[in-house]
JSON list of C-alpha atoms in Angstrom, two decimals:
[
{"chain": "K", "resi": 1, "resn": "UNK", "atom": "CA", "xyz": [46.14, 51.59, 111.23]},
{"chain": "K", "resi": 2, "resn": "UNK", "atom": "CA", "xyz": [47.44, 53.90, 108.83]},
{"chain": "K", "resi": 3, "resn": "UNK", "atom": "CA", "xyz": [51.48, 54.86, 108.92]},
{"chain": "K", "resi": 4, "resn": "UNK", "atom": "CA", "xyz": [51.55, 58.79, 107.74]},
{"chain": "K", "resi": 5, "resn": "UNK", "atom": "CA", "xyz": [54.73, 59.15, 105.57]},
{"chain": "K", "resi": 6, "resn": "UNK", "atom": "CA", "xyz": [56.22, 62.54, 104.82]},
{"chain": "K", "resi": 7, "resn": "UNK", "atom": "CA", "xyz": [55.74, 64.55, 101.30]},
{"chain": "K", "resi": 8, "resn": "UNK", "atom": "CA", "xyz": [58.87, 63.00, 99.34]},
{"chain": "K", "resi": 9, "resn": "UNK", "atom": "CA", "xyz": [58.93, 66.02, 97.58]},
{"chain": "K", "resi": 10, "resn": "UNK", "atom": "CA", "xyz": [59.75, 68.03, 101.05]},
{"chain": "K", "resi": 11, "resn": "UNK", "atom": "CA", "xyz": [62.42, 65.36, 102.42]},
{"chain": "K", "resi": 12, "resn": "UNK", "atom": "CA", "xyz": [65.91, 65.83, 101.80]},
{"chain": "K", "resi": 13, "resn": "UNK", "atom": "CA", "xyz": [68.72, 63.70, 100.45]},
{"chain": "K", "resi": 14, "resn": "UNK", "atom": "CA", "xyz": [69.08, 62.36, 103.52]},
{"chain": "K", "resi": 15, "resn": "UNK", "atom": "CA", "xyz": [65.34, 61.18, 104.08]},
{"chain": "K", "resi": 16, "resn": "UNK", "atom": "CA", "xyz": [64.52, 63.49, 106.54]},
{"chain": "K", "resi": 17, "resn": "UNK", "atom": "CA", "xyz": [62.82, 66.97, 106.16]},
{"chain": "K", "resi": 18, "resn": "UNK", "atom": "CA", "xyz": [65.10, 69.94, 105.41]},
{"chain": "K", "resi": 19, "resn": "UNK", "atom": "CA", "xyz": [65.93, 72.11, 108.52]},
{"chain": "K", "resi": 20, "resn": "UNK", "atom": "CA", "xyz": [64.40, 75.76, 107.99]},
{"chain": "K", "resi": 21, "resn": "UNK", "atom": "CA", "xyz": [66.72, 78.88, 108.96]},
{"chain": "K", "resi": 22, "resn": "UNK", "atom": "CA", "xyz": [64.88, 82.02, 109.72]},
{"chain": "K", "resi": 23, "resn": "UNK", "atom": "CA", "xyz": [67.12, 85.13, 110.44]},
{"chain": "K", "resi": 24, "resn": "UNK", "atom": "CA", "xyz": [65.99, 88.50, 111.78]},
{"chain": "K", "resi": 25, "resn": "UNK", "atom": "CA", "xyz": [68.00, 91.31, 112.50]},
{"chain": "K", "resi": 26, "resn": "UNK", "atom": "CA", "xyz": [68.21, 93.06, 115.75]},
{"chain": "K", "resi": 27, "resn": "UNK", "atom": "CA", "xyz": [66.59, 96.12, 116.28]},
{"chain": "K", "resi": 28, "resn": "UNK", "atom": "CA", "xyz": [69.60, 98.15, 117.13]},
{"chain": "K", "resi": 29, "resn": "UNK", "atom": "CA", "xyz": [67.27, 101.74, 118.04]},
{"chain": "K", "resi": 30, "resn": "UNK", "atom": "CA", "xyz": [65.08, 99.68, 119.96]},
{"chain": "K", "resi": 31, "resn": "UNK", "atom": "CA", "xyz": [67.64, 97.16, 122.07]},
{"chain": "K", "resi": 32, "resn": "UNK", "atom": "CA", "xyz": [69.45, 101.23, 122.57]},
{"chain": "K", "resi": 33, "resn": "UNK", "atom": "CA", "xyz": [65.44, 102.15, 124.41]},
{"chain": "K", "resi": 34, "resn": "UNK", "atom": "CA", "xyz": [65.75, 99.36, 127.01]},
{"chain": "K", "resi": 35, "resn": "UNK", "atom": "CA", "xyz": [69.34, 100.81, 128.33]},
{"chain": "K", "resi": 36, "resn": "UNK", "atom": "CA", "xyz": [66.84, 103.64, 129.91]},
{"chain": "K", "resi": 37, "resn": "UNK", "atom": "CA", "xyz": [68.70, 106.87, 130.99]},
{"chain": "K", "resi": 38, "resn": "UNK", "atom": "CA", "xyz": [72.00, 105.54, 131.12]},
{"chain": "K", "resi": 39, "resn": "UNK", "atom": "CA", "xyz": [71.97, 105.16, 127.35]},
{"chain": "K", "resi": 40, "resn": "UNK", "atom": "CA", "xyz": [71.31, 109.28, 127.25]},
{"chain": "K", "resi": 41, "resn": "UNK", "atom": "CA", "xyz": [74.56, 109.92, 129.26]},
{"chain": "K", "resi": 42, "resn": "UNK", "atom": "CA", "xyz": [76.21, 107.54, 127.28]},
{"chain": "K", "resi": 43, "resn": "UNK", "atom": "CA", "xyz": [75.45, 109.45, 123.79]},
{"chain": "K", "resi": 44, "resn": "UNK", "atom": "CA", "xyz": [75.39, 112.99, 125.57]},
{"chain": "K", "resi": 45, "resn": "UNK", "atom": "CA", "xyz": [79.46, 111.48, 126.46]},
{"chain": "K", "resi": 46, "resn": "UNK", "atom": "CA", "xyz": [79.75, 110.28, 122.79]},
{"chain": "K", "resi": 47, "resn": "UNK", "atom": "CA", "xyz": [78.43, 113.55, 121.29]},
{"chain": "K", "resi": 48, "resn": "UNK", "atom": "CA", "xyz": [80.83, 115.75, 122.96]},
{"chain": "K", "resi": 49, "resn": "UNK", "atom": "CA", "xyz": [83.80, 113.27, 122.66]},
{"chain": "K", "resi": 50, "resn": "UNK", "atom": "CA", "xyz": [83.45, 113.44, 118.62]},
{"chain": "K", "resi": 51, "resn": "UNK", "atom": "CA", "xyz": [82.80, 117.10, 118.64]},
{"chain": "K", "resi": 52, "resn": "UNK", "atom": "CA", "xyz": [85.87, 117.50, 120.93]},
{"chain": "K", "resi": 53, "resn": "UNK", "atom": "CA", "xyz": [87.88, 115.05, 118.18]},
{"chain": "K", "resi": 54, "resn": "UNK", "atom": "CA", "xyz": [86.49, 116.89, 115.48]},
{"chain": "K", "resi": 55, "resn": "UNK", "atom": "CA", "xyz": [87.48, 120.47, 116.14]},
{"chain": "K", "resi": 56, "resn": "UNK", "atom": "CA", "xyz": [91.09, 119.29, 117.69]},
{"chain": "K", "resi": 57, "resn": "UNK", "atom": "CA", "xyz": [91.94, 117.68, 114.55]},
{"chain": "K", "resi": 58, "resn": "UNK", "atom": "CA", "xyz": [90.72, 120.86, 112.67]},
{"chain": "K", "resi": 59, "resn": "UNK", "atom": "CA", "xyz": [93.33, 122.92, 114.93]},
{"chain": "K", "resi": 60, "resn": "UNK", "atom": "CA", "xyz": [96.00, 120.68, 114.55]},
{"chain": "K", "resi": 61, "resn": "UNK", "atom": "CA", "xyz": [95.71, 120.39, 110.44]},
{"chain": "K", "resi": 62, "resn": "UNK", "atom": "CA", "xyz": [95.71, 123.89, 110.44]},
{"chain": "K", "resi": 63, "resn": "UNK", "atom": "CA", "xyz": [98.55, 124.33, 112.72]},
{"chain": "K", "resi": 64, "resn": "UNK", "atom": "CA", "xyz": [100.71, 121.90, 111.41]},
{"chain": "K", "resi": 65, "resn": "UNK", "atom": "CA", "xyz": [100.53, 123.80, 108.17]},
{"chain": "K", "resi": 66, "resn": "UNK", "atom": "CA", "xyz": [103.92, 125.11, 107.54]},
{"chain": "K", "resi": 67, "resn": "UNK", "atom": "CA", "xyz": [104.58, 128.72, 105.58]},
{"chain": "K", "resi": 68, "resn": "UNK", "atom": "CA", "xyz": [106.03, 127.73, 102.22]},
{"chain": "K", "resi": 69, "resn": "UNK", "atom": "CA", "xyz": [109.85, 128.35, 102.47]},
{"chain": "K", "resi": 70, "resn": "UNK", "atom": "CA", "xyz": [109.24, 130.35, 105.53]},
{"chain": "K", "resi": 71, "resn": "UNK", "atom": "CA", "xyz": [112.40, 130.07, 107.48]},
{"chain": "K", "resi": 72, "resn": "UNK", "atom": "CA", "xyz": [114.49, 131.06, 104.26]},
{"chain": "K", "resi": 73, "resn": "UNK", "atom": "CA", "xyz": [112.70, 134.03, 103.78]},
{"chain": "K", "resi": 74, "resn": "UNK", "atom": "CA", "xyz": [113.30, 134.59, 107.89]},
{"chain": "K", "resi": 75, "resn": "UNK", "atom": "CA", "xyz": [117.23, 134.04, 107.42]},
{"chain": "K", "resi": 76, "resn": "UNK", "atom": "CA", "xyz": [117.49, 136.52, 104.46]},
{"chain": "K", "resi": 77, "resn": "UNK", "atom": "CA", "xyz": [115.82, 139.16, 106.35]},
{"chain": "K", "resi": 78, "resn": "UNK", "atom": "CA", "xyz": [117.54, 138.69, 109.62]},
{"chain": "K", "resi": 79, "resn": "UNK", "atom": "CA", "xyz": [121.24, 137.93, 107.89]},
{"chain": "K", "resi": 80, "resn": "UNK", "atom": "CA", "xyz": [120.08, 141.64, 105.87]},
{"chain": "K", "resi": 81, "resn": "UNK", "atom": "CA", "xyz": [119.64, 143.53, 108.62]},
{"chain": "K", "resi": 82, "resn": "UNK", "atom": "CA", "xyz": [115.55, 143.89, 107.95]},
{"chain": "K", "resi": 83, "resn": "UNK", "atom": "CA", "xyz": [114.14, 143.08, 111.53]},
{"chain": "K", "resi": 84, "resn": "UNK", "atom": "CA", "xyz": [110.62, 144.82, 110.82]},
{"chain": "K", "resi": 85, "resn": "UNK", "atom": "CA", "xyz": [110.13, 142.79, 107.64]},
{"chain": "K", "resi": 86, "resn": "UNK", "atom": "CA", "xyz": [110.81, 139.46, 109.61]},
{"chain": "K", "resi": 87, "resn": "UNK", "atom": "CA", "xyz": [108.62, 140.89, 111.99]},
{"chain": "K", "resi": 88, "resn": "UNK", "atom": "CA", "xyz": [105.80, 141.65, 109.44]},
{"chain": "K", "resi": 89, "resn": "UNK", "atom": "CA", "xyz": [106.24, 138.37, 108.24]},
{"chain": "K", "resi": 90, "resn": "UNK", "atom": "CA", "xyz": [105.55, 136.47, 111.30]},
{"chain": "K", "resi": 91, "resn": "UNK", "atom": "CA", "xyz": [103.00, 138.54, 112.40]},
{"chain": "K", "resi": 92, "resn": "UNK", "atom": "CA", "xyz": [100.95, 138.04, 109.06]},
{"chain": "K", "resi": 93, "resn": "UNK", "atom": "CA", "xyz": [101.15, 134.44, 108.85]},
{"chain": "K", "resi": 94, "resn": "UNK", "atom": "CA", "xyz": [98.61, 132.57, 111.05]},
{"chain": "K", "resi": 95, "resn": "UNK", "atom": "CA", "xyz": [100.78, 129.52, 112.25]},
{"chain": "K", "resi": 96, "resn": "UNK", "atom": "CA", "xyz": [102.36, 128.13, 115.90]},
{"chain": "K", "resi": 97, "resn": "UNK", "atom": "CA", "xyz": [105.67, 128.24, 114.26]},
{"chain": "K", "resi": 98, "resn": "UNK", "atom": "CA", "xyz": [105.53, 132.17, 113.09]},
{"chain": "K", "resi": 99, "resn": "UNK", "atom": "CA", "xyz": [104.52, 133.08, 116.40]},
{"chain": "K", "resi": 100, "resn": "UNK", "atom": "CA", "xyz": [107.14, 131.84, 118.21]},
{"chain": "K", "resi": 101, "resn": "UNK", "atom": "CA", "xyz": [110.05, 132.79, 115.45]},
{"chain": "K", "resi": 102, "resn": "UNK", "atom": "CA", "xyz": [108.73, 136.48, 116.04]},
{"chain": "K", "resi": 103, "resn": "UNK", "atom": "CA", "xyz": [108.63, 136.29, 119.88]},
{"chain": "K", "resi": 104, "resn": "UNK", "atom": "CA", "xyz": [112.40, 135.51, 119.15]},
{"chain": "K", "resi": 105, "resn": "UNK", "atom": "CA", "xyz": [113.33, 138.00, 116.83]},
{"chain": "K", "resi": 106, "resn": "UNK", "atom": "CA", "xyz": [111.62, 140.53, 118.74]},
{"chain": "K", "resi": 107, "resn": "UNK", "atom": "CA", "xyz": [114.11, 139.58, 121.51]},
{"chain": "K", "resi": 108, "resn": "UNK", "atom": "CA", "xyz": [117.22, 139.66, 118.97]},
{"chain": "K", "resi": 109, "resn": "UNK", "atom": "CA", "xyz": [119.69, 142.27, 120.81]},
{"chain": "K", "resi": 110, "resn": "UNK", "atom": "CA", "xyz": [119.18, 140.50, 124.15]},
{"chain": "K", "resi": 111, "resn": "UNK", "atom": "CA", "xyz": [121.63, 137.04, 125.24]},
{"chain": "K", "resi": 112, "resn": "UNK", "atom": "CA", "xyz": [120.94, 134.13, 123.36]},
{"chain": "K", "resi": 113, "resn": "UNK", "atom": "CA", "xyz": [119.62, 132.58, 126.82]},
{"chain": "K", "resi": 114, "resn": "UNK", "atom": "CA", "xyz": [116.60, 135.02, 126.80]},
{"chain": "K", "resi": 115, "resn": "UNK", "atom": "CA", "xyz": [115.65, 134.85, 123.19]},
{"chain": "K", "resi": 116, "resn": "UNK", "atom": "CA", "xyz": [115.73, 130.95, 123.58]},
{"chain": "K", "resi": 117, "resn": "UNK", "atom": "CA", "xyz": [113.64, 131.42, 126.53]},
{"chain": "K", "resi": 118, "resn": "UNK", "atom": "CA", "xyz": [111.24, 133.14, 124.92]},
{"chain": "K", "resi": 119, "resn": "UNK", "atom": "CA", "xyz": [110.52, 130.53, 122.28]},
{"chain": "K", "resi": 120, "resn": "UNK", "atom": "CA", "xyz": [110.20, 127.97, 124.27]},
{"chain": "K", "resi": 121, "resn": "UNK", "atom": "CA", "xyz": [107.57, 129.68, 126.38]},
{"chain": "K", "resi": 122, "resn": "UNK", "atom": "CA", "xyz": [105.73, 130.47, 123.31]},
{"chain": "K", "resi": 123, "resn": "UNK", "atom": "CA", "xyz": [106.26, 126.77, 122.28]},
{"chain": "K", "resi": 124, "resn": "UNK", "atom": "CA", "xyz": [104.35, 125.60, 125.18]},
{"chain": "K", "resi": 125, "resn": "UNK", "atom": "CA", "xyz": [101.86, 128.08, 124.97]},
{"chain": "K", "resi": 126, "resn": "UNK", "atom": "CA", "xyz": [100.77, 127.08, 121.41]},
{"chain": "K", "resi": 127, "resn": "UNK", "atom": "CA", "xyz": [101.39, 122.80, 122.44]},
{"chain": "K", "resi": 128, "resn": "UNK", "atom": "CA", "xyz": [98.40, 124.08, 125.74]},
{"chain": "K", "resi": 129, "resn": "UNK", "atom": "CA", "xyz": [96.24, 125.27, 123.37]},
{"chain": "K", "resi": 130, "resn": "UNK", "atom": "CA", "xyz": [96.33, 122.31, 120.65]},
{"chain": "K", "resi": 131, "resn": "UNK", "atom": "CA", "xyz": [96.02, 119.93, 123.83]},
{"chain": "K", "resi": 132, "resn": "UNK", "atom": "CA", "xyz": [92.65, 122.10, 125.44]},
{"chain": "K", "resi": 133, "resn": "UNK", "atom": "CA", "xyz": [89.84, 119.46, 125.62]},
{"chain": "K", "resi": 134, "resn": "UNK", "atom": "CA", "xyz": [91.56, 116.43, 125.23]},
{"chain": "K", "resi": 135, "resn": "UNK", "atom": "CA", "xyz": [91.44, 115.73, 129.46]},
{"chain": "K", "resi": 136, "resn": "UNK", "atom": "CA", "xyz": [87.59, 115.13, 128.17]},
{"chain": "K", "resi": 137, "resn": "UNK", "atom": "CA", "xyz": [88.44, 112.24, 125.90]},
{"chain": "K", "resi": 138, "resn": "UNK", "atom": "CA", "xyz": [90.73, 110.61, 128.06]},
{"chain": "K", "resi": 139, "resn": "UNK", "atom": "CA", "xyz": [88.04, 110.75, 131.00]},
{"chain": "K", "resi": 140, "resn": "UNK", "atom": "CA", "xyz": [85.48, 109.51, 128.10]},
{"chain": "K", "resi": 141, "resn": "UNK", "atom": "CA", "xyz": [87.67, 106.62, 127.44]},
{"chain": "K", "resi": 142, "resn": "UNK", "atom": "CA", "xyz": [87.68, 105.46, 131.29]},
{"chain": "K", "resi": 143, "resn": "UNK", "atom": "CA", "xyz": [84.18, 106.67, 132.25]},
{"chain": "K", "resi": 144, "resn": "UNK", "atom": "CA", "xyz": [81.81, 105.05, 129.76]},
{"chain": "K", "resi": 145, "resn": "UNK", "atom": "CA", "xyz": [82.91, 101.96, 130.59]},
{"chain": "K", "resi": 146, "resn": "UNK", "atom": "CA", "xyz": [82.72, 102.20, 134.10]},
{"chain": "K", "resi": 147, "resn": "UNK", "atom": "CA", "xyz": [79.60, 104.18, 133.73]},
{"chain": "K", "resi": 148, "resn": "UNK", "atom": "CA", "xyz": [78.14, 100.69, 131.02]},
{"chain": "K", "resi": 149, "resn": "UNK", "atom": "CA", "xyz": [79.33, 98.27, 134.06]},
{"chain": "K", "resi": 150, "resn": "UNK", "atom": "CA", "xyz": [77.12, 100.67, 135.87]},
{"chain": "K", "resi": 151, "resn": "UNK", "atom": "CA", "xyz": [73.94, 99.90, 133.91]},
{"chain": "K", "resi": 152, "resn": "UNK", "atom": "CA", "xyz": [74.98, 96.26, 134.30]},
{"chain": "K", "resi": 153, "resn": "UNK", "atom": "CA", "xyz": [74.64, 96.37, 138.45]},
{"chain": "K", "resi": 154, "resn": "UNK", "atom": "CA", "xyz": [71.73, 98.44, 138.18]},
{"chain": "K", "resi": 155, "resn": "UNK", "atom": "CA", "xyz": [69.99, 95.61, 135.38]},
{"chain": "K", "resi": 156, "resn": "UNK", "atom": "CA", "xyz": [71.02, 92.56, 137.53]},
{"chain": "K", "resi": 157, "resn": "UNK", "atom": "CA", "xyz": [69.43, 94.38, 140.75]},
{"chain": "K", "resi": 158, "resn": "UNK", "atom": "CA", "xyz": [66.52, 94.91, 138.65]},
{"chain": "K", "resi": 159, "resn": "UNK", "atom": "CA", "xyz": [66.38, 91.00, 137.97]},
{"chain": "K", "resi": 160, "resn": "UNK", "atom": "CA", "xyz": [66.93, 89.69, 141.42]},
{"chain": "K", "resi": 161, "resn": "UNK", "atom": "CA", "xyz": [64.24, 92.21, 142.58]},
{"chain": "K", "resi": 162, "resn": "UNK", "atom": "CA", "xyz": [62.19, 90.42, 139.34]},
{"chain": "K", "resi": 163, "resn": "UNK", "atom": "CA", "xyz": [62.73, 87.15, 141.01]},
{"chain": "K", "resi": 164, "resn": "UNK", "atom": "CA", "xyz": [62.03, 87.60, 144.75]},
{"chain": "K", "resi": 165, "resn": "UNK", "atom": "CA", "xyz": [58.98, 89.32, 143.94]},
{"chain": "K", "resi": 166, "resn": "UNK", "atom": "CA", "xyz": [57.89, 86.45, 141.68]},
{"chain": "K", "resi": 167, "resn": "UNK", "atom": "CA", "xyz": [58.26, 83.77, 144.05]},
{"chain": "K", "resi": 168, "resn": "UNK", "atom": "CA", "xyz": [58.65, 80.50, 142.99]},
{"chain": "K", "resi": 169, "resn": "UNK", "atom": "CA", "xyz": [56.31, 81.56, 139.28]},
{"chain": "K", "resi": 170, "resn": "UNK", "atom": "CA", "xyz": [59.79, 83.10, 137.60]},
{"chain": "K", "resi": 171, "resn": "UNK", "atom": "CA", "xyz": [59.20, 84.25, 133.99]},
{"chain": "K", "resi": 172, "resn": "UNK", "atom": "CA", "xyz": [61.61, 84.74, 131.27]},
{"chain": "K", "resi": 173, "resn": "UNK", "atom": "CA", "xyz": [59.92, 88.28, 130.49]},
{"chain": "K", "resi": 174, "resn": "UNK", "atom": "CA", "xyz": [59.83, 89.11, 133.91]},
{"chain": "K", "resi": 175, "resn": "UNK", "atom": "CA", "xyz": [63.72, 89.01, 133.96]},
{"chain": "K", "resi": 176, "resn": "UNK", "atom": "CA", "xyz": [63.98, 90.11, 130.04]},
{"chain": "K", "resi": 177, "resn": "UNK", "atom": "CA", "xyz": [63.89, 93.90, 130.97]},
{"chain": "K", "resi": 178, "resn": "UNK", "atom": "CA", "xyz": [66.82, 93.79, 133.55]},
{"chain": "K", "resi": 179, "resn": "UNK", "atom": "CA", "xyz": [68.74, 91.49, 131.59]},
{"chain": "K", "resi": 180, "resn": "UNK", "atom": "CA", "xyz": [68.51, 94.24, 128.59]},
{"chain": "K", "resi": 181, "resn": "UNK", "atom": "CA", "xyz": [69.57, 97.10, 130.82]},
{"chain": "K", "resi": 182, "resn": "UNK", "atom": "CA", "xyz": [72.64, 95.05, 132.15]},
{"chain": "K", "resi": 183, "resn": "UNK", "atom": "CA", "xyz": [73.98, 94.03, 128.39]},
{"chain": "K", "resi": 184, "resn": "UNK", "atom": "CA", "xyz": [72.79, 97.00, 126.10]},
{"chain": "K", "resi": 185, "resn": "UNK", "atom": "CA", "xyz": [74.53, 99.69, 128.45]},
{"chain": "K", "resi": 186, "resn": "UNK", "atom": "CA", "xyz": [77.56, 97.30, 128.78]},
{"chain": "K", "resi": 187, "resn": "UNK", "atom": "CA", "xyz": [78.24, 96.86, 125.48]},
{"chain": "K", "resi": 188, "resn": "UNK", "atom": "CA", "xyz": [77.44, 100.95, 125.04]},
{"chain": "K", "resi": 189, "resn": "UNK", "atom": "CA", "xyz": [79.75, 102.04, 127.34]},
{"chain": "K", "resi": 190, "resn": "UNK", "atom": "CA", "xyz": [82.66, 99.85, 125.89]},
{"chain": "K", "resi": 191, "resn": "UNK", "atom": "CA", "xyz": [81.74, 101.23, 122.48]},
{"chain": "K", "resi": 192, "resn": "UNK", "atom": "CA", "xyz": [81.98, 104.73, 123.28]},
{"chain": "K", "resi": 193, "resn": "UNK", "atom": "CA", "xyz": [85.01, 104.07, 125.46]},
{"chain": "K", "resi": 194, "resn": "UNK", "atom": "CA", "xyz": [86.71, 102.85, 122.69]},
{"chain": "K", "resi": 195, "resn": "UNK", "atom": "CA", "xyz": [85.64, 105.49, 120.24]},
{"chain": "K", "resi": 196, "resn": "UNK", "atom": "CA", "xyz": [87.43, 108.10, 122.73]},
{"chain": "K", "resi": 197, "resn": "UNK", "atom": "CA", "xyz": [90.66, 106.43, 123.02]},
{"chain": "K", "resi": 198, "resn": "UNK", "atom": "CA", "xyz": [91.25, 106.36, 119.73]},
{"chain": "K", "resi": 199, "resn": "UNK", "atom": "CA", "xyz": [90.42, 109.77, 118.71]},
{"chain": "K", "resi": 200, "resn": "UNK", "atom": "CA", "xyz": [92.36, 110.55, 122.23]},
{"chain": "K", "resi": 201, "resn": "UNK", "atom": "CA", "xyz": [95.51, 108.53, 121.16]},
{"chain": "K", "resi": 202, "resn": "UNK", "atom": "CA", "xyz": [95.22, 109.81, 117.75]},
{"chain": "K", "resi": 203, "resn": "UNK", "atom": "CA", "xyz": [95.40, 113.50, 118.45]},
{"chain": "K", "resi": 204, "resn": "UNK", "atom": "CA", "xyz": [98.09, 113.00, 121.17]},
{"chain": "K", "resi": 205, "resn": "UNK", "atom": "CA", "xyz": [100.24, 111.62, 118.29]},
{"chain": "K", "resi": 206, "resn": "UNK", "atom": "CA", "xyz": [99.71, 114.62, 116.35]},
{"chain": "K", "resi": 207, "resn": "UNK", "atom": "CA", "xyz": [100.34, 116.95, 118.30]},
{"chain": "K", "resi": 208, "resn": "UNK", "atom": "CA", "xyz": [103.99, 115.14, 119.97]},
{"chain": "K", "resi": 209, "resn": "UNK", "atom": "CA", "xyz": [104.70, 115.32, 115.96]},
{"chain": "K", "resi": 210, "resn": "UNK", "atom": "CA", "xyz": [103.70, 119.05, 115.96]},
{"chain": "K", "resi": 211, "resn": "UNK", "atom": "CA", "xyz": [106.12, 119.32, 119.13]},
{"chain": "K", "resi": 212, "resn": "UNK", "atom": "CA", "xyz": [108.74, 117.60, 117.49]},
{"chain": "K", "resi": 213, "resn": "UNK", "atom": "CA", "xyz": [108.32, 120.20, 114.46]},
{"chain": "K", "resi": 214, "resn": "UNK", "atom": "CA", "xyz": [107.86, 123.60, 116.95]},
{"chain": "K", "resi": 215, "resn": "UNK", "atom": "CA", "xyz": [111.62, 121.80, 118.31]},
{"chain": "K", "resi": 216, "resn": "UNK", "atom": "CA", "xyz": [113.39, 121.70, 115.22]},
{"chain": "K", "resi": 217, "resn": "UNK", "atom": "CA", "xyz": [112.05, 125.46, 114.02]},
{"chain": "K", "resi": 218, "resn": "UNK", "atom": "CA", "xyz": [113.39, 126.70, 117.45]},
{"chain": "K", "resi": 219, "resn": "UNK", "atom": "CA", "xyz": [116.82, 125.19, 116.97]},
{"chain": "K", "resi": 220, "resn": "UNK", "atom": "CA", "xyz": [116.87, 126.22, 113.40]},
{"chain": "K", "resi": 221, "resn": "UNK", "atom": "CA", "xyz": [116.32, 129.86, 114.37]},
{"chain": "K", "resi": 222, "resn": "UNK", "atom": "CA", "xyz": [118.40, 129.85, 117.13]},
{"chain": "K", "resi": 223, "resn": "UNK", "atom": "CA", "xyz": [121.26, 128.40, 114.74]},
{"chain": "K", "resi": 224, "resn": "UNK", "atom": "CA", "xyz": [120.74, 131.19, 112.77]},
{"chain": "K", "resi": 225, "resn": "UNK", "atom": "CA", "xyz": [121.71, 134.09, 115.00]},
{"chain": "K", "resi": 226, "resn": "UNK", "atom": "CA", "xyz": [124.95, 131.98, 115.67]},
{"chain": "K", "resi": 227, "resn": "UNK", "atom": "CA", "xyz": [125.77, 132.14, 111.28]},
{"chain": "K", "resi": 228, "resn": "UNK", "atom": "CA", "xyz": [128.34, 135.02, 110.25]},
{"chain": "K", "resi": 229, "resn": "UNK", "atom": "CA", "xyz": [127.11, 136.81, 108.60]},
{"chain": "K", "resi": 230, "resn": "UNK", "atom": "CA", "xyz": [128.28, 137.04, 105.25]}
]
């Protein structure tokens, strides 16, 4: 009897043949396919979320673009007597701040009490409209998860069904497509989850700074009717 010996050109250092990796990437489209309808809400939930995030942060930029030496120019009118120009002013420059500066000088004459009143009313009728929309990230942010874990029951039903239908002749691709609905939505609905609550967190941040900046404008302004003038 013959002993067959391996190819010494094929063994390793060791003596024994070399261990062969093999990698293959995963087929992110088609892993997506087996999360079935739930995947759809999921990206109809992401879709709207980045729009939402998109156009929010295009507001906000543009709102939190202050007029170039604006309340200067507002002080030398007002301190000069030249209400329409301030006026004119604020109502030709596009920005949170100018329209709440003119709702106060168009109250100048009136007590302090009221024109303060006024801005602030205008304050947090321009902080409303940067924060319109953002309820629907902050629901995106707990729902796609819940609505993943979701696909996760429904998967794990699907395999238990699998199984008591089977018998006692249980399959591994009998179980495969439940399995796939249960851990593709899952880790979908985290993913989009996540992708909401940090645009959501983001854009709250910027506009509490655009708050703190509407603030300061309204105390500067209402410092300024309290200056001699000189």
């Amino acid at each position: 009897m013959f002993l067959q010996t391996a190819n010494p050109e094929i063994l390793g250092q060791d003596g024994l043949p070399p261990i062969v990796t093999t990698s293959e990437s995963i087929p992110v489209l088609q892993l997506a396919m087996h999360g079935g309808w739930i995947m759809i809400v999921l990206l109809v939930f992401l879709a709207i979320a980045i729009y939402i995030f998109i156009e929010r942060l295009i507001l906000i930029n543009q709102s939190s673009k202050e007029p170039s030496n604006f309340m200067n120019t507002i002080r030398d009118f007002v301190h000069d007597g030249r209400l329409d120009s301030a006026k004119s002013l604020c109502a030709n420059t596009d920005s949170p701040i100018a329209r709440m500066i003119g709702k106060g000088i168009s109250r100048i004459g009136k007590p302090l009490n009221d024109i303060n009143a006024a801005i602030e009313n205008v304050g947090k009728s321009e902080v409303a409209n940067l924060e319109r929309r953002l309820s629907w990230l902050s629901t995106t942010a707990g729902a796609a998860p819940m609505i993943g874990f979701l696909g996760t029951v429904i998967g794990m039903i699907q395999v238990f069904f699998a199984m008591e239908s089977a018998g006692g002749n249980i399959e591994v691709a009998m179980l495969s497509g439940g399995m796939y609905l249960a851990m593709v939505t899952t880790v979908a609905g985290l993913i989009v989850g996540l992708i909401a609550y940090i645009c959501y967190n983001y854009l709250v941040a910027r506009i509490e700074n655009m708050v703190f900046v509407l603030e300061a404008r309204a105390a500067e302004f209402m410092d300024l009717l309290n200056e001699p003038v000189k």
